[in-house]
Tab-separated table of C-alpha atoms and ligand atoms in Angstrom:
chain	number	residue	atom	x	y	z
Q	1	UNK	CA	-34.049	-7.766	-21.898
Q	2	UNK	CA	-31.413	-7.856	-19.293
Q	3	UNK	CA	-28.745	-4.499	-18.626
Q	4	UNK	CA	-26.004	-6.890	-19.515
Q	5	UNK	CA	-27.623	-7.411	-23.071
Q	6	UNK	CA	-28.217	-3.963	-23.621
Q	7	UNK	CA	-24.799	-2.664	-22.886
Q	8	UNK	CA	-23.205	-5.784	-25.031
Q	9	UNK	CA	-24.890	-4.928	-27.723
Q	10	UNK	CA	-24.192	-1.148	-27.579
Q	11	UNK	CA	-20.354	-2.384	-26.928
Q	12	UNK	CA	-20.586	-4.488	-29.891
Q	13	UNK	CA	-21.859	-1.716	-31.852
Q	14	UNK	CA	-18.641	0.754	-30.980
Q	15	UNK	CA	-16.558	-2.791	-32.163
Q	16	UNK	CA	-15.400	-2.625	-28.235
Q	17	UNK	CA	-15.682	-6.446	-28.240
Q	18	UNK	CA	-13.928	-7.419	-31.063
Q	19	UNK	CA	-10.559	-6.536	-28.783
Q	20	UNK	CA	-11.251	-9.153	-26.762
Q	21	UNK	CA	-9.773	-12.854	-27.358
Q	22	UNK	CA	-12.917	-14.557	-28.590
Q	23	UNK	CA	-11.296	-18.232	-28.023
Q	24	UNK	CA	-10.791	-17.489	-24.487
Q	25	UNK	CA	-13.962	-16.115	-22.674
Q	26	UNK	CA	-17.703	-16.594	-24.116
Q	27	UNK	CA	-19.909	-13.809	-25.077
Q	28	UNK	CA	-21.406	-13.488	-21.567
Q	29	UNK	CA	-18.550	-13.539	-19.795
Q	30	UNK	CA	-16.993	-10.936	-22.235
Q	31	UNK	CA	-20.152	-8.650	-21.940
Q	32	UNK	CA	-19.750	-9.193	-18.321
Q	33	UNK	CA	-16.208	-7.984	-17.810
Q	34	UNK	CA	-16.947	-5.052	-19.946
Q	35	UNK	CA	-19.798	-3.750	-17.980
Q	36	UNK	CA	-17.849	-4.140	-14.662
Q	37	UNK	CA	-15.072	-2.023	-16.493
Q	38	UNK	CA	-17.542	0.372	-17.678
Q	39	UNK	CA	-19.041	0.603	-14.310
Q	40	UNK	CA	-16.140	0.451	-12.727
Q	41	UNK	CA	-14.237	3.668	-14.746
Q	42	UNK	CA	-17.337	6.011	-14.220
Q	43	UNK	CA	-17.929	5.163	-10.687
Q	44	UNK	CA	-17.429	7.735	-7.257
Q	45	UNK	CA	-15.500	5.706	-4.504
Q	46	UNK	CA	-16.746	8.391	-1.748
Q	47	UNK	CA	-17.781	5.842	0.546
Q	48	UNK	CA	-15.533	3.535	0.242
Q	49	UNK	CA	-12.895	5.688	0.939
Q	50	UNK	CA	-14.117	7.229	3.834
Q	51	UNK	CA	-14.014	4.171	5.437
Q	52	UNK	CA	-10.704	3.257	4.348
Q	53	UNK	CA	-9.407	6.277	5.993
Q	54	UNK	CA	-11.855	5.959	9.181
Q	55	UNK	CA	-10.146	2.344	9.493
Q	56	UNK	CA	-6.869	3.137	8.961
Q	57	UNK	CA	-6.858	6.161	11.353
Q	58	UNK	CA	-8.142	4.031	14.243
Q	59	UNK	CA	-5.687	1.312	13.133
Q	60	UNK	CA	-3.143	3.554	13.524
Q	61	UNK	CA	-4.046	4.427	16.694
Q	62	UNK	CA	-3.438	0.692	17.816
Q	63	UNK	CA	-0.436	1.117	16.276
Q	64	UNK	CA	0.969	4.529	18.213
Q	65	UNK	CA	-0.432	3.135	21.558
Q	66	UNK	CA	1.881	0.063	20.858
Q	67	UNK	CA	4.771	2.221	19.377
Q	68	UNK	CA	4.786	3.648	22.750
Q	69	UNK	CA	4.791	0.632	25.311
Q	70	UNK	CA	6.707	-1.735	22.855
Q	71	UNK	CA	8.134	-4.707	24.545
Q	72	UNK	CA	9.808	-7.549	23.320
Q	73	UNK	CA	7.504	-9.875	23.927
Q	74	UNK	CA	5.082	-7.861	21.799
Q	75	UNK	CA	7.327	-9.039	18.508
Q	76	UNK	CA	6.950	-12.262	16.779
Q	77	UNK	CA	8.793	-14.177	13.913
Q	78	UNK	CA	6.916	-15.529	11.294
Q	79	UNK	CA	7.818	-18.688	9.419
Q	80	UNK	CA	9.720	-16.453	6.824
Q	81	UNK	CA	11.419	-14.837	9.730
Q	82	UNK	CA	9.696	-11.343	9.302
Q	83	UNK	CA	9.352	-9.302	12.187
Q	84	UNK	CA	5.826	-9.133	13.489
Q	85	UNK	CA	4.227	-7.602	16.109
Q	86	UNK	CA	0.851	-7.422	18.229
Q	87	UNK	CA	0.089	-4.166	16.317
Q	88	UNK	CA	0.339	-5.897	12.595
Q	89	UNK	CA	-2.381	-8.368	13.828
Q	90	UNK	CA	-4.190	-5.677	16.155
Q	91	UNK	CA	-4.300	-3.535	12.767
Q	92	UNK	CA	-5.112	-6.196	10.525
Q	93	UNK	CA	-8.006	-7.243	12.674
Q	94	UNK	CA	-9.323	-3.822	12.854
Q	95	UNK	CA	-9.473	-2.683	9.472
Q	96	UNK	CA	-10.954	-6.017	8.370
Q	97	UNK	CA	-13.827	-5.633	11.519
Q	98	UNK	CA	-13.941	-2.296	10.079
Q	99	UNK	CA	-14.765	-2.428	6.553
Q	100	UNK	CA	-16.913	-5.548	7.063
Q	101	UNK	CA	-19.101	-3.073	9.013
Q	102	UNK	CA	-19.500	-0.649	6.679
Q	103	UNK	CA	-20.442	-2.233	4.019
Q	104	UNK	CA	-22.360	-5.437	5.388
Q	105	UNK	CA	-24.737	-6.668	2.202
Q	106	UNK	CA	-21.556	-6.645	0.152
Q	107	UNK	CA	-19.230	-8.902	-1.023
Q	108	UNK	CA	-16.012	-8.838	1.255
Q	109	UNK	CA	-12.638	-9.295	-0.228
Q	110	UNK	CA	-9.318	-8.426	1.105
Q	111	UNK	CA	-5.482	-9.283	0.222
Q	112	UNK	CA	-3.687	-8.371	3.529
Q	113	UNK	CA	-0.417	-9.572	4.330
Q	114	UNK	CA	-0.430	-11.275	7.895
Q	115	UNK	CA	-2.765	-14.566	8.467
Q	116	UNK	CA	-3.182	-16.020	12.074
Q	117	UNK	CA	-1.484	-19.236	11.303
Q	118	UNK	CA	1.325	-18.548	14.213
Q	119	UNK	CA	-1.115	-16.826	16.662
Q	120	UNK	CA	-3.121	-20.066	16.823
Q	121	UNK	CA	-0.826	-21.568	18.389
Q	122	UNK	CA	-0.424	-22.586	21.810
Q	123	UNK	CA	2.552	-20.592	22.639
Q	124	UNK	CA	0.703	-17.313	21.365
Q	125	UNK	CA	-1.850	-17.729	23.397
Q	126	UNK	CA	-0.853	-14.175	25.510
Q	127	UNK	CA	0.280	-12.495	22.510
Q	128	UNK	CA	-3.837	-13.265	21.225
Q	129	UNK	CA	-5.340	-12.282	24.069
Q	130	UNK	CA	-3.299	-8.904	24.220
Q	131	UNK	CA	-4.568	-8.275	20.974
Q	132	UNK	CA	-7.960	-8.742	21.414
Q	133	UNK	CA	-7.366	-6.730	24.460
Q	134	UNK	CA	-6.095	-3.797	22.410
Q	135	UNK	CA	-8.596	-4.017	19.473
Q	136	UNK	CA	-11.071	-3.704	21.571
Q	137	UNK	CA	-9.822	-1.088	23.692
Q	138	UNK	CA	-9.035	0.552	20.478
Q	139	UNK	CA	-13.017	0.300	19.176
Q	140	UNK	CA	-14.466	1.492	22.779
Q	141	UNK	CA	-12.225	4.777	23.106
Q	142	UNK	CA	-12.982	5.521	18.926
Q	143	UNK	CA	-16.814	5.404	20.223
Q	144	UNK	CA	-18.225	5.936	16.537
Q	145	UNK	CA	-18.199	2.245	15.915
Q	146	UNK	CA	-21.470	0.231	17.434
Q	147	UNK	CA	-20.026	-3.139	18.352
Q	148	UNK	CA	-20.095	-5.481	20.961
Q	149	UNK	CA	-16.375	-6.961	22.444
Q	150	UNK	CA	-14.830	-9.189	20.335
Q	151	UNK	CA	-14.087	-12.730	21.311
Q	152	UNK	CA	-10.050	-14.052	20.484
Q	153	UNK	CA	-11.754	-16.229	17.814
Q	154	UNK	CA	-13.576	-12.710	16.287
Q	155	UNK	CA	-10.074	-11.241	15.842
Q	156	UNK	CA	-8.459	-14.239	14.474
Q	157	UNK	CA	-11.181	-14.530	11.992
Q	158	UNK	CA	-11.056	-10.880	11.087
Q	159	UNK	CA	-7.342	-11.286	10.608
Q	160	UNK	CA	-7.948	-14.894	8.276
Q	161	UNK	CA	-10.160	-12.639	5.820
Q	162	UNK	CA	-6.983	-11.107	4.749
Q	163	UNK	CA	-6.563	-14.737	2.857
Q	164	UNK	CA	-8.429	-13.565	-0.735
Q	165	UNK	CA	-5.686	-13.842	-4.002
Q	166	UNK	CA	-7.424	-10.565	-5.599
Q	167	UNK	CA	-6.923	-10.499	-9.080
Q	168	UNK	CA	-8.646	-8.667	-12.317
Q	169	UNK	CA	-12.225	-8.976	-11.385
Q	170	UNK	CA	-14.149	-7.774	-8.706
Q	171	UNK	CA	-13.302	-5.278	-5.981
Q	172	UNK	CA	-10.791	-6.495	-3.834
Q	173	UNK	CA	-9.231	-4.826	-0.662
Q	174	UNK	CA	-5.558	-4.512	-0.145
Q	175	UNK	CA	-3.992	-4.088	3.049
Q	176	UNK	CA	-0.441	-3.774	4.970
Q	177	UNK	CA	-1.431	-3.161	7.942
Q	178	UNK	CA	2.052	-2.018	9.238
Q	179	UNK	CA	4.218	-1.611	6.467
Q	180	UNK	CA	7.810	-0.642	7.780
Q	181	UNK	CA	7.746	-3.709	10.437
Q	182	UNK	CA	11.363	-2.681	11.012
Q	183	UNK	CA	11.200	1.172	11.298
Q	184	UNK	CA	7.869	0.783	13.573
Q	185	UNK	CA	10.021	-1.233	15.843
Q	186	UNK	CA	13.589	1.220	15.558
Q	187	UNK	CA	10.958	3.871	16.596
Q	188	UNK	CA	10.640	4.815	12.892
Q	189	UNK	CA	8.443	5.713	9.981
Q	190	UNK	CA	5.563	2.984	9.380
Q	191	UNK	CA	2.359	3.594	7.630
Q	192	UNK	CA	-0.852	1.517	7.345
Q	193	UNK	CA	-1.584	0.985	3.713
Q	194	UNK	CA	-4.929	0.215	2.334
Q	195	UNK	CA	-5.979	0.530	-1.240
Q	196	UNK	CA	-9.204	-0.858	-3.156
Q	197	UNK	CA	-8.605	-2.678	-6.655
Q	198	UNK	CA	-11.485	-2.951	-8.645
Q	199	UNK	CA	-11.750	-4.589	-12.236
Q	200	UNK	CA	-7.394	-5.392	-11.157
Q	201	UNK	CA	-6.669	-1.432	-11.282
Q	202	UNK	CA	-6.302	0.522	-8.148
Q	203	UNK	CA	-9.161	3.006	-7.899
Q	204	UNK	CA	-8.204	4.427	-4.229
Q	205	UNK	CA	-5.609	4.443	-1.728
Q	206	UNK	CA	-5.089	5.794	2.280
Q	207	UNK	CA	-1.488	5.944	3.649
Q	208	UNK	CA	-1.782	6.629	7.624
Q	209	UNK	CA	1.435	7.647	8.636
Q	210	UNK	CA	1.649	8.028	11.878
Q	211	UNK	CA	5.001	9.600	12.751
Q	212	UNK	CA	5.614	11.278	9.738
Q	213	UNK	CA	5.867	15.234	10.354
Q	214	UNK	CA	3.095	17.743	8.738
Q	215	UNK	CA	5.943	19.756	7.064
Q	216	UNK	CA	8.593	18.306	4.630
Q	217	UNK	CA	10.921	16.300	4.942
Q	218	UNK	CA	13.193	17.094	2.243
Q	219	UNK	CA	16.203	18.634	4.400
Q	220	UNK	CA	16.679	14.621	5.778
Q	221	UNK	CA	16.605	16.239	8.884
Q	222	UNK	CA	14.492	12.819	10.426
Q	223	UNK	CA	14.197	13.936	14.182
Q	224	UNK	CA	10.544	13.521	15.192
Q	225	UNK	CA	8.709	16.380	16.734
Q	226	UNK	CA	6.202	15.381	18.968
Q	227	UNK	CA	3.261	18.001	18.034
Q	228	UNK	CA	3.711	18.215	14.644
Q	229	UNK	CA	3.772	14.596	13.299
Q	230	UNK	CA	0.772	12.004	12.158
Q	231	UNK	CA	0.041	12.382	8.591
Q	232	UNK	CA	-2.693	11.197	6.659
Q	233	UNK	CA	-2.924	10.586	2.449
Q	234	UNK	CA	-6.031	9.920	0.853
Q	235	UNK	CA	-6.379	9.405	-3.172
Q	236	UNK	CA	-9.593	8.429	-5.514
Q	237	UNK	CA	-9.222	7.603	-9.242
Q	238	UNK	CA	-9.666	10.500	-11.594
Q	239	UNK	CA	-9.629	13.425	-7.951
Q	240	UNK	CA	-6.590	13.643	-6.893
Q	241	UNK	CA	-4.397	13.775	-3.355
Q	242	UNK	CA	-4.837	15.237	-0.479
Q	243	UNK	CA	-3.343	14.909	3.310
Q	244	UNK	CA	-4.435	15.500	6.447
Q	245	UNK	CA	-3.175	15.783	9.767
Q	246	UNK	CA	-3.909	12.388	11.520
Q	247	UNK	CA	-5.838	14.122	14.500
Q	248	UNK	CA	-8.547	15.481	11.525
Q	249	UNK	CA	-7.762	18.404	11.038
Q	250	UNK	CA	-7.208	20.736	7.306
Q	251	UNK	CA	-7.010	18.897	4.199
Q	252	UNK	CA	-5.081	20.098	1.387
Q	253	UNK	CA	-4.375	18.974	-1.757
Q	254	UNK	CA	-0.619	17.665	-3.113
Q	255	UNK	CA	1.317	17.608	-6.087
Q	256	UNK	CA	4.500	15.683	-6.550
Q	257	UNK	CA	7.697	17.901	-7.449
Q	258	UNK	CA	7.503	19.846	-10.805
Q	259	UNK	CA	10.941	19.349	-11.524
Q	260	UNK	CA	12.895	18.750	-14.525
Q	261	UNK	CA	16.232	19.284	-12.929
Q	262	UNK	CA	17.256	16.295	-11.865
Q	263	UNK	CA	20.139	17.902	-10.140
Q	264	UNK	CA	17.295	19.098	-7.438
Q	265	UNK	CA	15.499	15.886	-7.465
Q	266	UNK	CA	16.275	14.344	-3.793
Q	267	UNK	CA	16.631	10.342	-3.933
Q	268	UNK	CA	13.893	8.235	-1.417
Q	269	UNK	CA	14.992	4.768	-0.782
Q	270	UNK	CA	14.296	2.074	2.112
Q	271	UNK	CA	16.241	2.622	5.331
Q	272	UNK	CA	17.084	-0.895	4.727
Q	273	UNK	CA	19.203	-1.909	2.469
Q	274	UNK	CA	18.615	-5.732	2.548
Q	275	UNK	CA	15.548	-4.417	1.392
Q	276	UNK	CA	16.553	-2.123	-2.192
Q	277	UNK	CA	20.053	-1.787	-3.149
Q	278	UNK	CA	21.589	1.375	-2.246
Q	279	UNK	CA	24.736	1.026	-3.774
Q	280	UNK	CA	22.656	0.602	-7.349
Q	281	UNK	CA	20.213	3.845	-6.337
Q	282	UNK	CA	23.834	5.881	-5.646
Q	283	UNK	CA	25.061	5.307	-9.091
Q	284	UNK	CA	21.833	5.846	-10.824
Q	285	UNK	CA	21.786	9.394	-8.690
Q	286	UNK	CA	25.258	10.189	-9.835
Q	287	UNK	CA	24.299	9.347	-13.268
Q	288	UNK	CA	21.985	11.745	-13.163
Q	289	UNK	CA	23.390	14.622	-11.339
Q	290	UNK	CA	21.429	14.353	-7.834
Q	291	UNK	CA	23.339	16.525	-6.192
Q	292	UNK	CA	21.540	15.989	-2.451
Q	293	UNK	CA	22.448	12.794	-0.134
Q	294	UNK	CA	19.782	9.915	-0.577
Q	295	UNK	CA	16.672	10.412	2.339
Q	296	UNK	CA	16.301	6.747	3.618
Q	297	UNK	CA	12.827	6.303	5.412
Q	298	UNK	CA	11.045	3.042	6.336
Q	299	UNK	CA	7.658	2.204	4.536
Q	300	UNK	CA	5.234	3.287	2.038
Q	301	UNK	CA	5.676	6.933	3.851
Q	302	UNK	CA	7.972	7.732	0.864
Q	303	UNK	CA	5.330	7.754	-1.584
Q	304	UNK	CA	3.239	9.441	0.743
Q	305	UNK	CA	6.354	12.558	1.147
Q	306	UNK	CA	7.016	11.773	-2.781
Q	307	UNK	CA	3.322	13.020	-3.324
Q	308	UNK	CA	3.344	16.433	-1.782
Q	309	UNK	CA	6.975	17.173	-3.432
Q	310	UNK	CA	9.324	16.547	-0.468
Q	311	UNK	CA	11.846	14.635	-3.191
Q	312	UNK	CA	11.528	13.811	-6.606
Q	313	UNK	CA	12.456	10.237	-7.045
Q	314	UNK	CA	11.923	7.303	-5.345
Q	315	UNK	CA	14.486	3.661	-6.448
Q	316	UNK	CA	13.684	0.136	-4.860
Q	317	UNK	CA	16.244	-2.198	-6.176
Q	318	UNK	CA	15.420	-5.491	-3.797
Q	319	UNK	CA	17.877	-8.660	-4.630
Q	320	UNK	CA	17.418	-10.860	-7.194
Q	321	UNK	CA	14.591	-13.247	-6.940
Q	322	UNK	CA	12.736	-10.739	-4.569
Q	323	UNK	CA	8.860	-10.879	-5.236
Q	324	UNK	CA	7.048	-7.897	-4.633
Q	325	UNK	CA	3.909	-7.873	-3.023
Q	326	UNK	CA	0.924	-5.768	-3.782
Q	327	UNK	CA	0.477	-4.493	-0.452
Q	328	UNK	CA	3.802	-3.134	-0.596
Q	329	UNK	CA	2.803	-0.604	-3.043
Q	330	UNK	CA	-1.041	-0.617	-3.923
Q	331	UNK	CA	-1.721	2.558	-1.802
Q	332	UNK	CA	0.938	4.824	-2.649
Q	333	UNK	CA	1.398	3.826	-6.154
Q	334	UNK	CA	-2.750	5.459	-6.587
Q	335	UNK	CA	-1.388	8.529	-3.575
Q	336	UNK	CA	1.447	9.226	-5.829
Q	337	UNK	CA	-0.382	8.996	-9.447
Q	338	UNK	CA	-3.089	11.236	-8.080
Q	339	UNK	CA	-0.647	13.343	-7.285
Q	340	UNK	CA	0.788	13.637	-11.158
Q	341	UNK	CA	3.556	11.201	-10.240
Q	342	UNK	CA	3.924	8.282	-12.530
Q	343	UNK	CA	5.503	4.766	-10.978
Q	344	UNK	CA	6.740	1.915	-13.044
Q	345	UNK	CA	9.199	-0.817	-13.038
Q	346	UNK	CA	13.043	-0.561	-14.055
Q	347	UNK	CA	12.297	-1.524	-17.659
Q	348	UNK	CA	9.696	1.201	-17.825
Q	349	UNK	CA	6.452	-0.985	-17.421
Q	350	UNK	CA	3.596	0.112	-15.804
Q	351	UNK	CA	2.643	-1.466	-12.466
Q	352	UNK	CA	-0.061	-4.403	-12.770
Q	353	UNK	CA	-1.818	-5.029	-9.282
Q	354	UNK	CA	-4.491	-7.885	-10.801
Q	355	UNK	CA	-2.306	-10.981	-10.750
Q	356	UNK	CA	-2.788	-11.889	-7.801
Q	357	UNK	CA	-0.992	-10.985	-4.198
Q	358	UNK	CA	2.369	-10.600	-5.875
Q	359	UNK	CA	3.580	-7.733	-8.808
Q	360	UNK	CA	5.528	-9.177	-11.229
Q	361	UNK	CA	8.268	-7.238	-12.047
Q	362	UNK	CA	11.548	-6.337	-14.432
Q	363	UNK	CA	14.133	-5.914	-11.597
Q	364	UNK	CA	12.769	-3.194	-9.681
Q	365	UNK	CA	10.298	0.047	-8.979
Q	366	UNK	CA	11.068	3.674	-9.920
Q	367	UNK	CA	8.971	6.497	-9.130
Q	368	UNK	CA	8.873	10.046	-9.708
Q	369	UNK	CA	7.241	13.024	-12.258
Q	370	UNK	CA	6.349	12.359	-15.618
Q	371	UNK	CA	9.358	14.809	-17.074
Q	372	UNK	CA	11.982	13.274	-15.190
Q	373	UNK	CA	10.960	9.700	-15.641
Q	374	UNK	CA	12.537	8.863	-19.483
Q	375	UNK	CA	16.031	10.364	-17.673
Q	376	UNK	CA	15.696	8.488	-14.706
Q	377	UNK	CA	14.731	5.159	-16.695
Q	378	UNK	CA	17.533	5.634	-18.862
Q	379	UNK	CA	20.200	6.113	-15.817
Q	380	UNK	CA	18.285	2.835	-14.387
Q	381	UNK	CA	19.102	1.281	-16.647
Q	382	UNK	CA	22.898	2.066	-17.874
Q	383	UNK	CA	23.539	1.601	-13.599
Q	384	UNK	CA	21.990	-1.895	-14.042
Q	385	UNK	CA	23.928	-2.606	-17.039
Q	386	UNK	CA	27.473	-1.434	-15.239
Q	387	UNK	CA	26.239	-3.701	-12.261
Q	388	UNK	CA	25.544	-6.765	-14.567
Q	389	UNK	CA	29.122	-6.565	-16.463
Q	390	UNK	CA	30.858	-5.951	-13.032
Q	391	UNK	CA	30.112	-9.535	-11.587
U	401	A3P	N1	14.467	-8.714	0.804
U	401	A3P	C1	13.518	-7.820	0.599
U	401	A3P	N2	13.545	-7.026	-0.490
U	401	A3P	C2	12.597	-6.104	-0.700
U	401	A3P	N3	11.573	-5.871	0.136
U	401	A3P	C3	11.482	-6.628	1.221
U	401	A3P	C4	12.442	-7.632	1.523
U	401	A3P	N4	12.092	-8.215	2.674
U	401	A3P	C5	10.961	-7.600	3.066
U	401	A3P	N5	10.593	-6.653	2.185
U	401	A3P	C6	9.411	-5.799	2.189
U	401	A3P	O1	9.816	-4.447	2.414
U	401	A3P	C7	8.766	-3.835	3.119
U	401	A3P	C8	9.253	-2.604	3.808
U	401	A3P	O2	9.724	-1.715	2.836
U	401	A3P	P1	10.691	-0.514	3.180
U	401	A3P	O3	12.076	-1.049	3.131
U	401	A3P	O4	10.391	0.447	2.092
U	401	A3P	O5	10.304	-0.045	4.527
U	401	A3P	C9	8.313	-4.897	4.069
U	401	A3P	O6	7.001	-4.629	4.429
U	401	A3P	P2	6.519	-4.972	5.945
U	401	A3P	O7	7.286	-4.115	6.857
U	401	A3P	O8	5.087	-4.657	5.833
U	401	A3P	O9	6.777	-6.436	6.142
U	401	A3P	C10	8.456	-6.184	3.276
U	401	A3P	O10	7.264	-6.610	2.658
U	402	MG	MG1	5.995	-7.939	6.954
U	403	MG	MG1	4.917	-3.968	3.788
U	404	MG	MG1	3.464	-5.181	6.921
């Protein structure tokens, strides 16, 4: 008799099935999801997450080299009229070369967010080879990877894998291979985000951060030290964060902010505010009592400085009609949950990653401890309600 059988029937016997709808999936395919579940909840992630964070610290190597020597022909539009540049495809391409390496007799699926569509065309035709120049030059100086030169059609394949819609089944990949476009080209924060879903929940996450400093950065004061910058967070279901230095060296573990003051509780919010409302976050903070001046930082580095307790909130209000994207948040939603933080949207919800490449949300994302978050919620959403009667 098949495992499948065996583990429906023991399922059936605990009266696990009878949650299910049984007009909308047959008995196999109901057995089928549960085992996956079951599987999935008691599994170890160890491998796959040392490669997540072996491809996202030589992606972010890429990424510094370019951060260095950026020109402006290295920055493209896309259709949407995003910034992008040769290190969002360079990164892209790596991590999915990567990860296709390491795990070679398994099923590869990953949700990134750039697609070669523009760099196939004829006027990219320099910006392609310059990033097959620098993936490549990236691979040879890492040395650990065996791995002939890649061709231009290699790294626009690489990049095209980032195509897959995820959703609640399976194991998916999710990647933003710069997220923070706009602060990686102002010279800013950016951080590579990768995350694995499996069975739709997040069950690990890497931030690489590349100019964020070692130390906290809770005192706003944003000037970038040279030696003491490059951070990398790592989280796995059920085992908690930890950060490293990007360079390799001591891991410790992190725990958001403990407090249930929220006149200490420092505000994050994007540097941007095209992309979350700061006027909204301002009044929510006031609401509550924040008595420190909102730290605005580019990227998914504020759940990565959320997680080891540099602030205690973090508000992203973006404007109407906005859809969120999973890569946005996949990685440090799981980095800051590890880390006993709790995210959800304005109304309260939890965040659901398996519907595809978008979140669907109620108006916005809050994050911060578990004790401060019925407050917070609360001043979320009296602000929105002010903000809604004032128009
Ligand atoms: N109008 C908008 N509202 C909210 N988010 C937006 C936005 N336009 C772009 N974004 C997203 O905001 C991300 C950056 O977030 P932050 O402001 O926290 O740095 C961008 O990621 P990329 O830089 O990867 O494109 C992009 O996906
Ligand atoms: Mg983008
Ligand atoms: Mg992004
Ligand atoms: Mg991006």
């Amino acid at each position: 008799m098949s495992a499948s059988i065996s583990i429906g029937q023991s399922l059936l016997r605990r009266g696990v099935l009878l949650h299910l709808n049984p007009t909308s999936l047959s008995f196999t395919q109901q057995v089928r999801t549960l085992r996956r579940r079951t599987e999935a909840s008691s599994m170890s992630y160890d491998k796959q997450l040392a490669a997540a964070k072996k491809a996202a610290s030589v992606a972010a190597r890429l990424c510094q080299k370019v951060q260095k020597a950026l020109l402006q022909s290295d920055v493209q539009s896309k259709s949407d009229k995003s910034p992008v540049t040769v290190a969002d495809y360079g990164s892209q391409a790596l991590i999915s070369f990567i990860l296709q390496k390491e795990f070679p007799s398994m099923p590869f699926s990953l949700v990134a967010e750039e697609d070669s569509g523009d760099l196939r065309k004829e006027e990219s035709r320099e910006t392609l080879h310059r990033i097959m120049e620098l993936v490549n030059e990236t691979l040879a100086s890492d040395g650990t990877i065996d791995t002939s030169p890649l061709s231009e059609e290699d790294v626009l394949v690489a990049i095209d894998k980032g195509i897959s819609e995820g959703g609640s089944q399976g194991q998916h990949w999710v990647l933003d291979p710069i997220d923070g476009t706009k602060g990686f080209l102002r010279g800013d924060q950016y951080a590579i985000a990768l995350a694995l879903l499996d069975e739709g929940k997040v069950v690990l996450g890497v931030l690489a951060c590349p100019n964020l400093p070692l130390a906290s950065i809770a005192d706003n004061d944003q000037t970038i030290s040279e030696d003491k910058v490059g951070c990398l967070f790592s989280a796995q279901v059920g085992a908690g964060t930890y950060m490293q230095s990007l360079d390799g060296s001591l891991t410790t573990k992190v725990q958001v902010s403990s407090t249930e003051n929220p006149e200490d509780a420092s505000v994050f919010e994007s540097y941007e505010a095209a992309h979350s409302s700061h006027d909204l976050s301002s009044s929510i903070a006031r609401k509550l009592g924040v008595k420190a001046p909102p730290v605005r930082i580019d990227s998914q580095a504020k759940y990565g400085a959320l997680s080891r307790g540099d602030g205690a909130i973090y508000l992203r209000f973006p404007r109407k009609g906005y859809r969120e994207k999973i890569w946005d948040h996949a990685a440090g939603y799981i980095v800051v949950a590890e880390a006993g933080g709790v995210a959800a949207d304005a109304a309260g919800n939890s965040l659901d990653f398996s519907r595809g490449r978008y979140l669907d949300l109620d108006t916005g994302i809050v994050v911060t401890n578990q004790k401060l978050m019925p407050a917070l919620l609360k001043a979320v959403q009296e602000s929105i309600n002010e903000r809604a009667s004032s128009l």
